Structures are given as structure tokens and as C-alpha cells.
Amino acid sequence: MADQSLLFSRIVTDLPETVPFVPPEELERKTGVKIRLRLGANESSFGMSPLAREAMANSLGENHLYGDALSFDLKEELAARHGIGKEMITVAGGIDELLGWIARVFLNPGEPVTASLGSYPTFHYHVAGFGGRLHQVPYRKGKNDLDALADTARHTGSRIVYLANPDNPTGTWFTADELKEFRRQLPADCLLLLDEAYIEFAPEKAHFPVDPADPGVIRTRTFSKAHGMAGLRVGYAFAHREIITAFDKIRNHFGVSRIAQTGALAALKDEGFVRQVVREVAAGRREYEAVAKTLGFTAYPSATNFVAIDTGDANRAAAIREALWQRGVFIRIPGVAPLNRCLRVSVGTPAERQEFVRILREVVQEL
Ligand SMILES: *Cc1c(COP(=O)(O)O)cnc(C)c1O
């Protein structure tokens, strides 16, 4: 019999047999545990805007139609809100899909990129999938090390530097001024990929300004976090018009469903809803920070919808996660040292937080 693997491309043949994300559903199936507190994937416990829900309910009967392949209305609304031209915006099935487009558009096989060691893994996954080479820079004092990232980008000749601002999994953030300085340090032919999945939760001074003339920055955003629509799969990017044109050459044109476009458009218009979510999440973060302190742990300062709680020891963190899981509490631990001393916990509703804190105290006491 022919060896099937001979049919695969060289890139795919060389990829490791790993699954980058084990979904919580699979963990349930594998362990027989039923999740009662789902606080491990930074999904929004606050759901989505009632206006978005209503708009989507009203459009259910249109699902025999493809979505607008240009996402015209959604792009128009985004353009108006951000004071930029529509030609600087693309819409995709979430940031995760955009990260794949970016790797495909900018990387030739074998070319290098730079990212932090232990940062959001989907970018790394797509880089590998398109045959790129990833250079990783350790976090420093719980934050992305901007100087080291720029250094590594320079000496490796990286085509792309990936940076999430605010960051996942630490929750930390940089100001626009710090990012501008970072941008200046990068080589002219190195793209800054700024992943702004959590930007709605961040203070105004963390917002990197859009420069329509700068072909060296792409910013990715999503409806999955503050807007509470992770399951719907909608994200977007701001970039130079020529980059947007390049995406048009390779993207899945009907990849954003009609109902997703409808929901996202309605969600954008409900600013009050997002403001309330952001306020509620900030209050929740303060609760987690206080609890971390009483347990002798430290919480990283976060501008996201989760908090990374440093337990000081990777084994302790692993034991806590396992004990939480046995009680039906799903959280995650960052995969790479030294961040693997941390419990990464999404900010739940007040009731969820109360329950989480009660169980966490119990678990820490027992260990
Ligand atoms: C959640 C997350 C994403 C995924 O966004 P989607 O739009 O749901 O694909 C991307 N980047 C970071 C840093 C995230 O935390």
C-alpha cells in the first residue's frame, strides 16, 4: 500500500502531531467531569448585547442566503467609528482566521518571525502551517520584553513580530507611546502584528493610533471578547489598503456568515452594553486581585477580561488547576515557564466569581 504521507506537502509532513487547543468539551468527555464554572477560555460571562440578539433572531429566516462577501455594512460602520476608510478594513471569521491570512500573505517557507515565548499560540500554529520559523523571546517580569523582541526581530531578519496588546496570557499592556517606540526599533521590512483582542478593556492610552500611510502595522480585533460573541466567529483588521487588497486574494470570501455580520453590526451600535461589560469586568478583576493577595499570591495587573494569578510555583499551580477541575471549575495555566506558575481565570459574573473564590479558597487550603 502507498504511504499516504507521501501525498502531503513537505510542510505538512514535517509538522508535529499536536492539537494546539484541547477544547473544554473534550476535557469533559475525557475525564467525565461536568464543567460548572467555565472560566478558562476568556469567553464573556456577560453574553452579548440584547440588540445583537434581537437582530440575529429577526434574520434567522435569511440563512439560506450567503453573507455579503464584502461585509459592506459592517466595514462601513467600523470605518465611521474609527475615522478611517473602508479600504483599510477586512472582516474575517475571528482573529484566529486573520492570523492565518497574515502568515500566508507575508511568509515564504523558511522565513523567520518573532513572538514572545508562551504568547497566544494560534499565531505560532499558523506560522508553522505555512512553513515559517518562529523565534521566541522570554517574557520579562511578567510582561512582553519589547527591547528583546525588537533585537530578535533585527538579528533574525524577521518578517513579522507578533505582540498582543493587552496581552494574553498575562493580561498586561503597554501605552501607545511605548508601542510607537517599539515600532521605531523594528527593521523597515518587518511587520508589526498588533493583536488587540482585548483592546476594549484597556485604558485609552493603550490605543495605538491608526496611521493610514503606515504599511508596517496590522491590528486585529474581535467580537469574541468584550462583545461576547466568541461562538459567532467575527473579527476584523485595520491595515494599509494594499495589505487589505492582498488579503482579498487569498481569503475565504463567504467565511463570515450572514447572521454573524448582522449580529456584529448590531453589537457595534450598542456602545452602552460594552461599556457596562467593561465596568463589570474591571470590578471583577479587582475582586480577583484582592483574593489573590489574601491567599499569598500575586495577580498580574490586567487590562483584559481575565486575571493571571501567580502562585509562585508551577507544581502548585498544576495541583490547584487539577483540584479545581475535579470540582467542575475550568481554568487554564499558561503552557510555558515561568508563566506556568499562574492560574489564568476569566472574570465571571458576580455569582460565578463568588462561587469560584469559594472553591479556590477551599482547594488552596486543602493542598
Ligand atoms: C481570544 C484571542 C483571540 C481569538 O480571537 P477570535 O476572534 O475569537 O479568533 C486572538 N488573540 C488573542 C490574544 C486572544 O486572546
PDB file of C-alpha atoms and ligand atoms in Angstrom, residues 41-43 92-99 119-122 162-169 195-198 220-225 229-231 233-236 305-306 344, ligand 1:
ATOM      1  CA  ALA A  41     -11.156  30.446  27.710  1.00  0.00           C
ATOM      2  CA  ASN A  42     -11.734  34.158  28.313  1.00  0.00           C
ATOM      3  CA  GLU A  43     -15.231  33.893  26.927  1.00  0.00           C
ATOM      4  CA  ALA A  92     -12.849  37.552   8.951  1.00  0.00           C
ATOM      5  CA  GLY A  93     -14.055  34.584  10.984  1.00  0.00           C
ATOM      6  CA  GLY A  94     -12.285  35.827  14.086  1.00  0.00           C
ATOM      7  CA  ILE A  95      -8.707  36.894  14.739  1.00  0.00           C
ATOM      8  CA  ASP A  96      -7.636  33.268  14.577  1.00  0.00           C
ATOM      9  CA  GLU A  97      -8.501  33.229  10.885  1.00  0.00           C
ATOM     10  CA  LEU A  98      -6.774  36.573  10.313  1.00  0.00           C
ATOM     11  CA  LEU A  99      -3.568  35.232  11.851  1.00  0.00           C
ATOM     12  CA  SER A 119       2.245  34.074  23.915  1.00  0.00           C
ATOM     13  CA  TYR A 120      -1.062  33.397  22.133  1.00  0.00           C
ATOM     14  CA  PRO A 121      -0.402  30.092  20.349  1.00  0.00           C
ATOM     15  CA  THR A 122      -2.622  30.386  17.282  1.00  0.00           C
ATOM     16  CA  TYR A 162       3.602  39.377  16.935  1.00  0.00           C
ATOM     17  CA  LEU A 163       2.516  41.327  20.021  1.00  0.00           C
ATOM     18  CA  ALA A 164      -0.817  41.179  21.812  1.00  0.00           C
ATOM     19  CA  ASN A 165      -1.773  44.459  23.495  1.00  0.00           C
ATOM     20  CA  PRO A 166      -3.281  43.924  26.031  1.00  0.00           C
ATOM     21  CA  ASP A 167      -1.526  40.591  26.301  1.00  0.00           C
ATOM     22  CA  ASN A 168      -2.774  37.044  26.641  1.00  0.00           C
ATOM     23  CA  PRO A 169      -1.890  35.129  28.845  1.00  0.00           C
ATOM     24  CA  ASP A 195      -3.308  41.696  18.295  1.00  0.00           C
ATOM     25  CA  GLU A 196      -5.899  43.875  20.027  1.00  0.00           C
ATOM     26  CA  ALA A 197      -8.347  41.141  21.048  1.00  0.00           C
ATOM     27  CA  TYR A 198      -8.840  42.832  24.444  1.00  0.00           C
ATOM     28  CA  THR A 220      -6.506  42.651  14.714  1.00  0.00           C
ATOM     29  CA  ARG A 221      -9.705  42.903  16.715  1.00  0.00           C
ATOM     30  CA  THR A 222     -12.625  40.679  17.576  1.00  0.00           C
ATOM     31  CA  PHE A 223     -16.245  40.408  18.645  1.00  0.00           C
ATOM     32  CA  SER A 224     -15.337  37.372  20.759  1.00  0.00           C
ATOM     33  CA  LYS A 225     -14.304  39.064  23.991  1.00  0.00           C
ATOM     34  CA  MET A 229     -19.784  36.622  20.591  1.00  0.00           C
ATOM     35  CA  ALA A 230     -16.965  34.065  20.536  1.00  0.00           C
ATOM     36  CA  GLY A 231     -19.143  31.327  19.077  1.00  0.00           C
ATOM     37  CA  ARG A 233     -16.753  33.923  14.751  1.00  0.00           C
ATOM     38  CA  VAL A 234     -16.258  37.538  13.650  1.00  0.00           C
ATOM     39  CA  GLY A 235     -13.106  39.603  13.796  1.00  0.00           C
ATOM     40  CA  TYR A 236     -11.549  42.370  11.756  1.00  0.00           C
ATOM     41  CA  ASN A 305     -11.329  40.064  30.875  1.00  0.00           C
ATOM     42  CA  PHE A 306      -9.108  37.654  32.811  1.00  0.00           C
ATOM     43  CA  ARG A 344      -5.430  32.278  34.224  1.00  0.00           C
TER      44      ARG A 344
HETATM   45  C1  LIG B   1      -9.174  35.209  22.241  1.00  0.00           C
HETATM   46  C2  LIG B   1      -7.998  35.667  21.473  1.00  0.00           C
HETATM   47  C3  LIG B   1      -8.005  35.634  20.081  1.00  0.00           C
HETATM   48  C4  LIG B   1      -9.084  34.926  19.301  1.00  0.00           C
HETATM   49  O1  LIG B   1      -9.971  35.776  18.752  1.00  0.00           O
HETATM   50  P1  LIG B   1     -11.111  35.221  17.796  1.00  0.00           P
HETATM   51  O2  LIG B   1     -11.583  36.442  17.130  1.00  0.00           O
HETATM   52  O3  LIG B   1     -12.136  34.549  18.652  1.00  0.00           O
HETATM   53  O4  LIG B   1     -10.474  34.254  16.827  1.00  0.00           O
HETATM   54  C5  LIG B   1      -6.931  36.190  19.415  1.00  0.00           C
HETATM   55  N1  LIG B   1      -5.901  36.721  20.073  1.00  0.00           N
HETATM   56  C6  LIG B   1      -5.846  36.743  21.408  1.00  0.00           C
HETATM   57  C7  LIG B   1      -4.673  37.354  22.100  1.00  0.00           C
HETATM   58  C8  LIG B   1      -6.890  36.198  22.146  1.00  0.00           C
HETATM   59  O5  LIG B   1      -6.815  36.151  23.482  1.00  0.00           O
END
